[in-house]
CSV table of C-alpha atoms in Angstrom, one decimal:
chain,number,residue,atom,x,y,z
A,173,MET,CA,-29.5,-10.2,2.8
A,174,THR,CA,-28.0,-13.4,2.3
A,175,GLU,CA,-25.3,-14.6,0.2
A,176,SER,CA,-26.5,-16.6,-3.0
A,177,ALA,CA,-25.3,-18.6,-6.0
A,178,THR,CA,-28.9,-19.7,-6.9
A,179,VAL,CA,-30.3,-17.7,-10.6
A,180,ASP,CA,-32.8,-14.3,-11.0
A,181,THR,CA,-32.8,-12.5,-12.8
A,182,PRO,CA,-29.7,-9.7,-13.1
A,183,ARG,CA,-30.2,-6.5,-11.4
A,184,LEU,CA,-27.9,-3.4,-11.5
A,185,PRO,CA,-27.8,0.1,-10.1
A,186,PRO,CA,-27.0,2.8,-12.7
A,187,GLY,CA,-24.5,4.0,-15.1
A,188,THR,CA,-23.8,6.4,-17.4
A,189,ARG,CA,-25.0,5.4,-21.4
A,190,LEU,CA,-20.9,7.1,-22.5
A,191,PRO,CA,-19.1,4.7,-24.6
A,192,ALA,CA,-16.9,2.4,-22.3
A,193,VAL,CA,-13.3,4.4,-23.9
A,194,LEU,CA,-14.6,7.7,-22.6
A,195,GLN,CA,-15.5,5.5,-19.7
A,196,SER,CA,-12.1,4.2,-19.3
A,197,PHE,CA,-10.3,7.8,-21.1
A,198,GLY,CA,-12.2,9.1,-17.6
A,199,MET,CA,-10.9,6.7,-14.4
A,200,LEU,CA,-7.8,7.0,-16.3
A,201,ILE,CA,-7.3,11.0,-16.5
A,202,ALA,CA,-9.8,11.7,-13.1
A,203,ARG,CA,-10.7,8.3,-11.2
A,204,ARG,CA,-11.0,10.3,-8.6
A,205,ALA,CA,-13.2,13.1,-9.4
A,206,THR,CA,-15.4,10.9,-12.1
A,207,THR,CA,-16.1,8.0,-9.1
A,208,ALA,CA,-17.0,11.1,-6.8
A,209,ALA,CA,-19.1,12.8,-10.1
A,210,MET,CA,-20.4,9.8,-10.1
A,211,ARG,CA,-21.6,8.6,-6.9
A,212,ARG,CA,-23.3,12.5,-6.9
A,213,ARG,CA,-25.3,11.5,-10.1
A,214,TYR,CA,-26.2,7.8,-9.3
A,215,GLY,CA,-25.8,7.0,-5.4
A,216,PRO,CA,-23.7,4.5,-4.0
A,217,ALA,CA,-24.1,2.2,-6.7
A,218,PHE,CA,-22.4,2.8,-9.7
A,219,SER,CA,-22.0,0.5,-12.3
A,220,LEU,CA,-19.2,1.4,-15.3
A,221,ARG,CA,-17.2,-0.5,-18.4
A,222,LEU,CA,-14.2,0.6,-17.9
A,223,PRO,CA,-11.0,-1.2,-20.1
A,224,PRO,CA,-9.5,-3.4,-19.2
A,225,PHE,CA,-11.8,-4.4,-16.5
A,226,GLY,CA,-14.6,-5.0,-18.4
A,227,LYS,CA,-18.0,-3.8,-16.9
A,228,VAL,CA,-17.3,-3.5,-13.0
A,229,VAL,CA,-19.9,-2.4,-10.4
A,230,VAL,CA,-18.5,0.2,-8.0
A,231,VAL,CA,-20.1,0.8,-4.7
A,232,SER,CA,-19.2,3.4,-1.7
A,233,ASP,CA,-21.5,2.4,0.7
A,234,PRO,CA,-20.7,0.5,4.3
A,235,ALA,CA,-22.7,-1.6,4.7
A,236,MET,CA,-22.2,-3.4,1.0
A,237,VAL,CA,-18.5,-3.9,2.2
A,238,LYS,CA,-19.1,-5.8,4.5
A,239,GLN,CA,-20.7,-7.6,2.4
A,240,LEU,CA,-18.5,-8.1,0.0
A,241,PHE,CA,-15.6,-8.0,1.9
A,242,THR,CA,-17.5,-11.1,4.1
A,243,THR,CA,-18.5,-13.2,1.1
A,244,LYS,CA,-17.6,-17.0,0.2
A,245,PRO,CA,-14.2,-16.5,-2.8
A,246,ALA,CA,-16.6,-19.2,-4.9
A,247,ILE,CA,-19.0,-16.3,-4.8
A,248,ALA,CA,-16.8,-13.0,-5.2
A,249,GLY,CA,-13.8,-14.3,-6.3
A,250,ASN,CA,-10.4,-12.5,-6.7
A,251,ALA,CA,-10.2,-9.2,-9.6
A,252,GLU,CA,-9.5,-10.3,-13.5
A,253,PRO,CA,-6.5,-8.2,-14.4
A,254,ASN,CA,-5.1,-8.4,-11.5
A,255,LEU,CA,-2.0,-7.5,-9.7
A,256,GLY,CA,-0.6,-10.8,-11.3
A,257,ARG,CA,-0.5,-9.1,-14.7
A,258,VAL,CA,3.2,-7.2,-13.0
A,259,LEU,CA,3.8,-9.0,-10.2
A,260,GLY,CA,4.2,-12.6,-11.4
A,261,ASP,CA,1.6,-15.5,-11.8
A,262,GLY,CA,3.5,-16.8,-8.1
A,263,SER,CA,1.8,-13.5,-6.7
A,264,ILE,CA,-0.9,-13.6,-3.9
A,265,PHE,CA,-2.7,-11.1,-6.1
A,266,ASN,CA,-2.8,-13.4,-8.4
A,267,LEU,CA,-3.9,-16.8,-6.7
A,268,ASP,CA,-7.4,-17.2,-5.1
A,269,GLY,CA,-9.7,-19.6,-3.7
A,270,GLU,CA,-7.9,-22.2,-2.0
A,271,ALA,CA,-4.4,-21.6,-3.5
A,272,HIS,CA,-4.9,-18.4,-1.7
A,273,ARG,CA,-5.6,-19.8,2.1
A,274,GLN,CA,-2.7,-21.5,2.0
A,275,ARG,CA,-0.6,-19.1,0.3
A,276,ARG,CA,-1.1,-16.5,2.9
A,277,LYS,CA,-1.2,-19.3,5.6
A,278,LEU,CA,2.8,-19.5,4.4
A,279,LEU,CA,2.8,-15.8,4.5
A,280,THR,CA,1.3,-14.6,7.3
A,281,PRO,CA,4.2,-15.5,10.2
A,282,PRO,CA,7.1,-12.9,9.7
A,283,PHE,CA,4.3,-10.3,9.9
A,284,HIS,CA,3.1,-11.0,13.1
A,285,GLY,CA,4.4,-10.7,16.5
A,286,ARG,CA,8.4,-11.4,17.3
A,287,ARG,CA,9.4,-12.1,14.1
A,288,LEU,CA,7.3,-7.9,13.6
A,289,LYS,CA,8.6,-6.8,17.1
A,290,ALA,CA,12.4,-7.8,14.9
A,291,TYR,CA,12.2,-5.6,12.7
A,292,GLU,CA,11.4,-1.9,14.8
A,293,GLY,CA,16.0,-1.8,15.7
A,294,LEU,CA,16.3,-2.1,11.6
A,295,MET,CA,12.8,0.5,10.6
A,296,ALA,CA,14.9,3.0,12.6
A,297,GLU,CA,18.4,2.4,11.8
A,298,GLU,CA,17.5,3.3,8.0
A,299,ALA,CA,15.1,6.6,9.3
A,300,LEU,CA,18.0,7.7,10.9
A,301,ARG,CA,20.7,7.0,8.4
A,302,GLU,CA,18.3,8.9,5.3
A,303,ALA,CA,17.5,11.7,7.8
A,304,ALA,CA,21.2,12.6,8.4
A,305,THR,CA,21.5,13.2,4.8
A,306,TRP,CA,18.7,15.6,4.6
A,307,PRO,CA,19.4,19.3,4.2
A,308,GLN,CA,19.2,21.8,7.4
A,309,GLY,CA,16.5,24.7,6.7
A,310,ARG,CA,15.8,23.7,3.1
A,311,GLU,CA,12.6,22.7,1.7
A,312,ILE,CA,12.8,19.8,-0.6
A,313,ALA,CA,10.1,16.5,-1.5
A,314,THR,CA,10.0,13.9,0.8
A,315,LEU,CA,8.1,10.8,-1.1
A,316,GLU,CA,11.6,10.1,-2.2
A,317,PRO,CA,13.7,10.1,0.1
A,318,PHE,CA,10.6,8.3,2.2
A,319,MET,CA,11.1,6.1,-1.2
A,320,ARG,CA,14.3,4.8,0.3
A,321,ILE,CA,13.6,4.4,3.7
A,322,THR,CA,10.9,2.1,3.5
A,323,LEU,CA,12.4,0.3,0.4
A,324,ASN,CA,15.9,0.1,2.7
A,325,ILE,CA,13.2,-1.5,5.0
A,326,ILE,CA,12.3,-4.2,3.2
A,327,LEU,CA,14.8,-5.3,1.6
A,328,ARG,CA,16.6,-5.7,4.5
A,329,ALA,CA,13.5,-7.6,6.5
A,330,VAL,CA,12.8,-10.4,3.0
A,331,PHE,CA,16.5,-10.9,2.4
A,332,GLY,CA,19.0,-10.0,6.3
A,333,ALA,CA,21.7,-9.0,5.7
A,334,ARG,CA,23.5,-6.2,2.4
A,335,GLY,CA,25.7,-6.5,-0.3
A,336,LYS,CA,26.6,-5.9,-4.0
A,337,GLU,CA,23.4,-8.1,-4.8
A,338,LEU,CA,21.5,-6.1,-3.1
A,339,ASP,CA,22.4,-2.9,-4.2
A,340,GLU,CA,22.2,-4.0,-6.8
A,341,LEU,CA,18.4,-4.5,-6.5
A,342,ARG,CA,17.9,-0.4,-4.9
A,343,GLU,CA,18.4,0.7,-8.1
A,344,LEU,CA,17.0,-2.0,-10.0
A,345,LEU,CA,13.4,-2.1,-7.6
A,346,PRO,CA,12.1,1.4,-8.4
A,347,ARG,CA,12.5,1.0,-11.9
A,348,MET,CA,10.5,-2.1,-12.4
A,349,VAL,CA,8.0,-0.6,-9.5
A,350,GLN,CA,7.1,2.6,-11.2
A,351,LEU,CA,7.1,0.7,-14.8
A,352,GLY,CA,5.1,-2.1,-13.4
A,353,SER,CA,2.4,0.8,-12.1
A,354,ARG,CA,1.4,1.9,-14.8
A,355,LEU,CA,1.9,-1.4,-17.1
A,356,ALA,CA,-1.1,-2.9,-14.3
A,357,LEU,CA,-3.7,0.6,-15.5
A,358,LEU,CA,-2.8,-0.8,-19.6
A,359,PRO,CA,-5.1,-2.3,-21.3
A,360,GLU,CA,-2.9,-5.5,-23.2
A,361,GLY,CA,-1.8,-4.4,-26.4
A,362,GLY,CA,-3.1,-1.1,-28.4
A,363,LEU,CA,-0.6,1.2,-30.0
A,364,LEU,CA,1.2,1.9,-27.0
A,365,HIS,CA,2.6,-0.7,-26.8
A,366,ALA,CA,3.6,-0.7,-30.0
A,367,VAL,CA,5.4,1.9,-30.5
A,368,VAL,CA,7.4,2.1,-26.5
A,369,ASN,CA,7.0,-1.2,-26.1
A,370,PRO,CA,7.0,-1.0,-22.7
A,371,ARG,CA,6.4,-5.2,-21.1
A,372,GLY,CA,9.2,-5.1,-23.3
A,373,ARG,CA,11.3,-3.4,-20.9
A,374,TYR,CA,9.4,-4.4,-18.3
A,375,GLN,CA,10.8,-8.5,-19.2
A,376,GLY,CA,13.8,-7.1,-18.9
A,377,LEU,CA,14.2,-5.5,-15.8
A,378,ARG,CA,12.8,-8.8,-14.5
A,379,ARG,CA,14.6,-11.4,-16.1
A,380,ARG,CA,17.3,-9.1,-14.2
A,381,TYR,CA,15.3,-9.1,-10.4
A,382,ASP,CA,15.4,-13.5,-11.1
A,383,GLU,CA,18.1,-13.9,-11.6
A,384,ILE,CA,19.4,-11.9,-9.2
A,385,VAL,CA,16.4,-13.6,-6.3
A,386,GLU,CA,17.9,-16.8,-8.0
A,387,GLY,CA,21.3,-16.5,-6.4
A,388,LEU,CA,20.2,-15.0,-2.8
A,389,ILE,CA,17.8,-18.4,-2.6
A,390,ALA,CA,20.8,-21.1,-3.7
A,391,ASP,CA,23.1,-19.1,-1.1
A,392,ALA,CA,19.8,-18.7,1.6
A,393,LEU,CA,20.0,-23.7,0.7
A,394,ALA,CA,23.5,-23.2,1.0
A,395,ASP,CA,23.8,-21.9,4.3
A,396,PRO,CA,24.3,-23.8,7.4
A,397,HIS,CA,23.4,-21.8,9.9
A,398,LEU,CA,19.5,-21.2,8.2
A,399,GLU,CA,17.3,-22.4,10.6
A,400,ASP,CA,18.3,-19.3,12.8
A,401,ARG,CA,17.6,-16.4,10.2
A,402,ASP,CA,15.1,-14.1,10.4
A,403,ASP,CA,14.7,-12.3,7.4
A,404,VAL,CA,11.8,-13.3,5.1
A,405,LEU,CA,13.2,-15.1,2.2
A,406,ALA,CA,14.7,-18.0,4.7
A,407,MET,CA,11.4,-18.5,6.0
A,408,LEU,CA,9.9,-19.2,2.5
A,409,VAL,CA,12.5,-21.1,0.9
A,410,GLN,CA,11.8,-23.1,4.8
A,411,SER,CA,7.6,-23.5,4.8
A,412,ARG,CA,5.8,-26.3,3.3
A,413,TYR,CA,2.6,-26.4,2.4
A,414,GLU,CA,-0.1,-29.1,4.0
A,415,ASP,CA,1.1,-32.2,2.0
A,416,GLY,CA,5.0,-31.5,2.6
A,417,GLU,CA,6.1,-29.8,-0.6
A,418,PRO,CA,7.7,-26.7,-1.0
A,419,MET,CA,7.0,-23.6,-2.6
A,420,SER,CA,8.5,-23.2,-5.9
A,421,HIS,CA,11.7,-21.0,-6.2
A,422,ARG,CA,9.5,-18.9,-9.2
A,423,HIS,CA,6.8,-19.1,-7.1
A,424,VAL,CA,9.1,-17.5,-4.1
A,425,ALA,CA,10.3,-15.0,-6.4
A,426,ASP,CA,7.3,-13.7,-7.7
A,427,GLU,CA,6.4,-13.7,-3.4
A,428,LEU,CA,9.5,-11.3,-2.6
A,429,PHE,CA,9.0,-8.9,-4.9
A,430,THR,CA,4.9,-8.6,-4.6
A,431,LEU,CA,6.2,-7.8,-0.5
A,432,LEU,CA,9.0,-5.5,-2.3
A,433,ALA,CA,7.1,-3.9,-4.8
A,434,ALA,CA,3.9,-3.2,-2.2
A,435,GLY,CA,5.8,-2.8,0.9
A,436,HIS,CA,7.9,0.4,-0.2
A,437,GLU,CA,5.4,2.6,-2.7
A,438,THR,CA,2.8,2.7,0.2
A,439,THR,CA,3.4,2.5,3.5
A,440,ALA,CA,6.4,5.3,1.7
A,441,THR,CA,3.9,7.9,0.5
A,442,THR,CA,1.7,7.6,3.5
A,443,LEU,CA,4.3,9.5,5.2
A,444,ALA,CA,4.5,11.2,2.8
A,445,TRP,CA,0.9,13.2,2.9
A,446,THR,CA,1.7,12.2,5.9
A,447,VAL,CA,4.4,15.0,6.2
A,448,GLU,CA,2.2,17.3,4.3
A,449,ARG,CA,-0.8,17.1,6.5
A,450,LEU,CA,1.4,18.0,10.1
A,451,ARG,CA,2.6,21.3,8.6
A,452,ARG,CA,-0.4,22.8,8.0
A,453,HIS,CA,-1.5,21.6,11.7
A,454,PRO,CA,1.3,22.6,13.7
A,455,ARG,CA,-0.8,22.7,16.8
A,456,LEU,CA,-1.3,19.1,15.9
A,457,LEU,CA,2.0,18.7,15.4
A,458,GLN,CA,2.9,20.2,18.4
A,459,ARG,CA,0.7,18.4,20.3
A,460,LEU,CA,2.2,15.7,19.0
A,461,VAL,CA,6.5,16.4,20.0
A,462,ASP,CA,4.9,16.7,23.5
A,463,GLU,CA,4.0,13.0,23.2
A,464,VAL,CA,7.1,11.8,21.5
A,465,ASP,CA,9.2,13.4,24.2
A,466,ALA,CA,6.9,12.8,27.3
A,467,GLY,CA,6.7,8.0,25.8
A,468,GLY,CA,3.7,8.2,24.4
A,469,SER,CA,1.7,7.1,21.5
A,470,GLU,CA,-1.4,7.3,21.6
A,471,LEU,CA,-1.8,10.8,19.1
A,472,ARG,CA,0.6,9.5,17.2
A,473,HIS,CA,-1.1,6.2,16.0
A,474,ALA,CA,-4.5,8.4,16.1
A,475,THR,CA,-2.8,10.4,12.8
A,476,ILE,CA,-1.4,7.7,11.1
A,477,LEU,CA,-5.6,6.2,11.0
A,478,GLU,CA,-6.2,9.9,10.0
A,479,VAL,CA,-3.5,10.3,7.7
A,480,GLN,CA,-4.6,7.1,5.6
A,481,ARG,CA,-8.0,7.9,5.8
A,482,THR,CA,-8.0,11.3,4.8
A,483,ARG,CA,-5.4,10.3,2.3
A,484,PRO,CA,-5.4,6.9,1.6
A,485,VAL,CA,-2.6,5.8,-1.0
A,486,ILE,CA,-4.6,3.2,-3.1
A,487,VAL,CA,-8.3,4.3,-3.6
A,488,ALA,CA,-9.9,0.7,-4.6
A,489,THR,CA,-9.7,-2.7,-3.9
A,490,ALA,CA,-11.8,-5.2,-5.8
A,491,ARG,CA,-13.4,-8.5,-6.8
A,492,GLN,CA,-15.1,-10.7,-9.4
A,493,VAL,CA,-18.1,-12.1,-9.4
A,494,LYS,CA,-17.9,-16.1,-9.6
A,495,ALA,CA,-20.9,-17.5,-9.3
A,496,PRO,CA,-24.2,-16.7,-11.7
A,497,VAL,CA,-25.1,-13.9,-9.7
A,498,MET,CA,-24.1,-12.5,-6.2
A,499,ARG,CA,-26.9,-10.6,-4.4
A,500,LEU,CA,-25.0,-7.6,-3.4
A,501,GLY,CA,-27.5,-4.6,-1.6
A,502,GLU,CA,-30.6,-4.5,-3.5
A,503,TRP,CA,-28.6,-5.6,-7.0
A,504,VAL,CA,-28.5,-8.9,-8.3
A,505,ILE,CA,-24.9,-9.2,-10.3
A,506,PRO,CA,-24.5,-11.6,-13.0
A,507,ARG,CA,-21.0,-13.8,-13.2
A,508,GLY,CA,-18.3,-12.2,-15.2
A,509,TYR,CA,-19.2,-8.2,-13.6
A,510,GLY,CA,-16.3,-6.9,-11.4
A,511,VAL,CA,-17.4,-5.6,-8.1
A,512,MET,CA,-14.8,-2.0,-7.1
A,513,VAL,CA,-14.2,-0.7,-3.8
A,514,SER,CA,-13.9,3.4,-4.6
A,515,ILE,CA,-11.9,3.0,-0.3
A,516,ASP,CA,-11.5,7.7,-1.0
A,517,LEU,CA,-15.5,7.5,-1.3
A,518,VAL,CA,-16.4,4.7,1.5
A,519,GLN,CA,-13.7,7.1,3.8
A,520,GLN,CA,-15.3,10.2,2.8
A,521,ASP,CA,-18.5,9.2,3.8
A,522,GLU,CA,-19.7,11.1,6.0
A,523,SER,CA,-22.9,9.1,7.9
A,524,VAL,CA,-19.4,7.4,9.3
A,525,PHE,CA,-16.8,9.9,9.5
A,526,PRO,CA,-18.7,13.3,10.3
A,527,ARG,CA,-17.0,16.0,9.1
A,528,ALA,CA,-15.5,13.5,7.4
A,529,ARG,CA,-13.2,16.2,5.0
A,530,ARG,CA,-12.0,17.3,7.9
A,531,PHE,CA,-8.3,16.3,9.2
A,532,ASP,CA,-8.7,15.2,12.7
A,533,PRO,CA,-6.6,12.4,14.3
A,534,ASP,CA,-8.9,13.5,17.6
A,535,ARG,CA,-11.7,11.3,16.5
A,536,PHE,CA,-9.6,8.1,16.4
A,537,VAL,CA,-9.2,8.9,19.8
A,538,GLY,CA,-9.2,6.2,22.2
A,539,ALA,CA,-11.8,4.3,19.0
A,540,ALA,CA,-10.8,2.4,16.8
A,541,PRO,CA,-12.1,2.2,13.1
A,542,ASP,CA,-14.7,0.6,11.7
A,543,MET,CA,-12.5,-2.2,9.7
A,544,TYR,CA,-15.9,-2.6,7.3
A,545,ALA,CA,-15.7,1.4,6.5
A,546,TRP,CA,-11.6,3.1,7.4
A,547,ILE,CA,-10.3,0.0,4.6
A,548,PRO,CA,-6.6,1.0,3.2
A,549,TYR,CA,-5.8,-2.2,3.4
A,550,GLY,CA,-8.6,-4.0,1.6
A,551,GLY,CA,-10.7,-6.5,3.7
A,552,GLY,CA,-12.2,-9.9,4.0
A,553,THR,CA,-9.5,-12.9,3.5
A,554,ARG,CA,-7.6,-10.4,0.9
A,555,ARG,CA,-7.3,-7.4,3.6
A,556,CYS,CA,-2.6,-7.0,2.8
A,557,VAL,CA,-0.8,-9.5,4.5
A,558,GLY,CA,1.8,-6.8,5.5
A,559,ALA,CA,-0.2,-3.8,7.0
A,560,ALA,CA,0.8,-5.1,10.4
A,561,PHE,CA,4.8,-4.4,8.7
A,562,ALA,CA,3.4,-1.2,7.6
A,563,THR,CA,1.9,-0.2,10.5
A,564,LEU,CA,4.6,-0.2,12.7
A,565,GLU,CA,6.7,1.4,10.4
A,566,LEU,CA,4.7,4.0,9.7
A,567,ASP,CA,4.7,4.7,13.7
A,568,VAL,CA,8.4,4.1,14.0
A,569,VAL,CA,9.2,5.8,11.6
A,570,LEU,CA,7.2,9.0,12.5
A,571,ARG,CA,8.4,8.7,16.4
A,572,THR,CA,11.9,9.0,15.1
A,573,LEU,CA,11.7,12.5,12.5
A,574,LEU,CA,10.0,13.6,15.6
A,575,GLN,CA,12.1,13.0,18.5
A,576,GLU,CA,14.9,13.8,15.9
A,577,PHE,CA,14.2,17.2,14.1
A,578,GLU,CA,11.8,19.9,14.1
A,579,LEU,CA,9.3,20.0,11.1
A,580,ARG,CA,8.7,23.5,9.9
A,581,THR,CA,4.4,25.0,9.9
A,582,THR,CA,3.3,26.1,6.3
A,583,TYR,CA,0.2,28.7,5.5
A,584,GLU,CA,0.4,27.7,1.7
A,585,PRO,CA,-2.4,24.9,-0.1
A,586,GLY,CA,-2.6,21.6,1.1
A,587,GLU,CA,-1.0,19.6,-2.1
A,588,ARG,CA,-3.2,18.0,-4.9
A,589,TRP,CA,-3.4,14.7,-5.7
A,590,HIS,CA,-0.5,12.8,-8.1
A,591,SER,CA,-1.3,9.5,-9.0
A,592,ARG,CA,1.7,7.1,-9.9
A,593,GLY,CA,0.1,4.0,-11.7
A,594,VAL,CA,-1.7,3.0,-9.0
A,595,ALA,CA,-1.4,4.8,-5.7
A,596,PHE,CA,-2.2,8.6,-5.5
A,597,ALA,CA,1.6,10.9,-3.7
A,598,PRO,CA,0.6,14.2,-2.8
A,599,ALA,CA,1.9,16.3,-6.5
A,600,LYS,CA,5.0,18.1,-4.8
A,601,GLY,CA,6.0,15.2,-3.4
A,602,GLY,CA,5.3,16.3,0.6
A,603,ARG,CA,7.8,19.4,0.3
A,604,ALA,CA,9.0,20.4,4.1
A,605,VAL,CA,12.0,22.1,5.6
A,606,VAL,CA,13.5,20.5,8.8
A,607,SER,CA,16.5,21.5,11.3
A,608,ARG,CA,17.6,19.4,14.1
A,609,ARG,CA,16.4,19.1,17.4
A,610,SER,CA,18.9,19.8,20.2
A,611,THR,CA,17.4,16.9,22.8
A,612,PRO,CA,18.3,17.0,26.5
A,613,GLY,CA,19.4,13.7,27.6
A,614,VAL,CA,20.3,11.7,24.4
A,615,THR,CA,22.8,11.4,22.3
A,616,VAL,CA,23.0,10.8,18.6
A,617,ASP,CA,25.7,10.9,15.7
A,618,LEU,CA,23.4,10.4,12.9
A,619,ARG,CA,26.8,10.0,11.2
A,620,ASP,CA,26.0,6.6,12.4
A,621,PRO,CA,22.6,6.0,14.0
A,622,ARG,CA,24.1,2.5,15.0
A,623,THR,CA,25.3,4.3,18.0
A,624,ILE,CA,22.3,6.2,19.2
A,625,GLN,CA,22.4,6.1,23.5
A,626,ALA,CA,19.2,7.4,25.1
């Protein structure tokens, strides 16, 4: 069915008659269970009233996902409200149409091609630096260590060198991300805001972040070697729109915060899920160790794809109808409605992924996933701009850990999903027991990862 912006009679998928507050409560307390139950009852498309997002159609059919992702932004554009509420008005998450296209064009170069490859060394270095502190033979939760690894990686990629400003950001950003992640799901105002004022606390943290970044921007602009730098900050302050105008300092700060926030929590959480999965699949784990020792990567890449399919960290992406109506499958959705893609339901579709609930990386060995059924990075014109960076980071960190550590397996049940606000993490933090490997032919000084010699 083709896109249409012509006036037509709305035809919405079925949905519950429960009051909006109860629908919202169900999604807030048990989001995945609620959407799964509604799919079982109503099929792959259903309607919701979901404060603060209003009237929403939820879809979980790959054909409808493809239609939505390929629909022009003038018909189905950026959702309102969106993560710009916490990331800033100048964040790419808050932009739509031509403004979004031009901003995306400026953000793409740092995360592709030669520049992307240049980050590989620092990724391995930070993984080894943090892992050197892990206790051997004792169970730990890996989520927080992975958070430190990925935060250090993105800080160095964004700002380049180390310094006192980065040390302060290293302390500030996790607090901002944790609080902002929860604020993103809460309606504006209300009793909670009046009593605990989470937005006021968040704004105080954001003011300090802006002060630090403004100083870093000034230092970059005064750097006589700015053109030789390859960090993201240096590239953004030198970038120009098609009319020759630079990005404002405020928008640079918003985009850097977007990269810092989105660029470490989701990747760290996927790594924690990877550990959680591998501990429960000893044969797969041994195959991965054998492969990394032989210098291979195909099974490792497939394993990362399967972790992201079975344990997506972000379980929804959305658009909003901007035209008078939008046709989506058999439905006709009126202006103002949100259209939410349930990522976890799509990726559990048995018609696309046979034995979908089984963790089976071999399904991706020698086979690329369908771009409208495997969607942990979203899709279309709003697909995550840092997807290639995140994919490389997952691969490098996992490869490094497999090379240097033994991971003890377990018969314990899999960890439950736990909502951290926007993201879903393993409830126990991806617990693991590790010990250092003795690898012939490799000399490793874990006190200083920069001295590694093959």
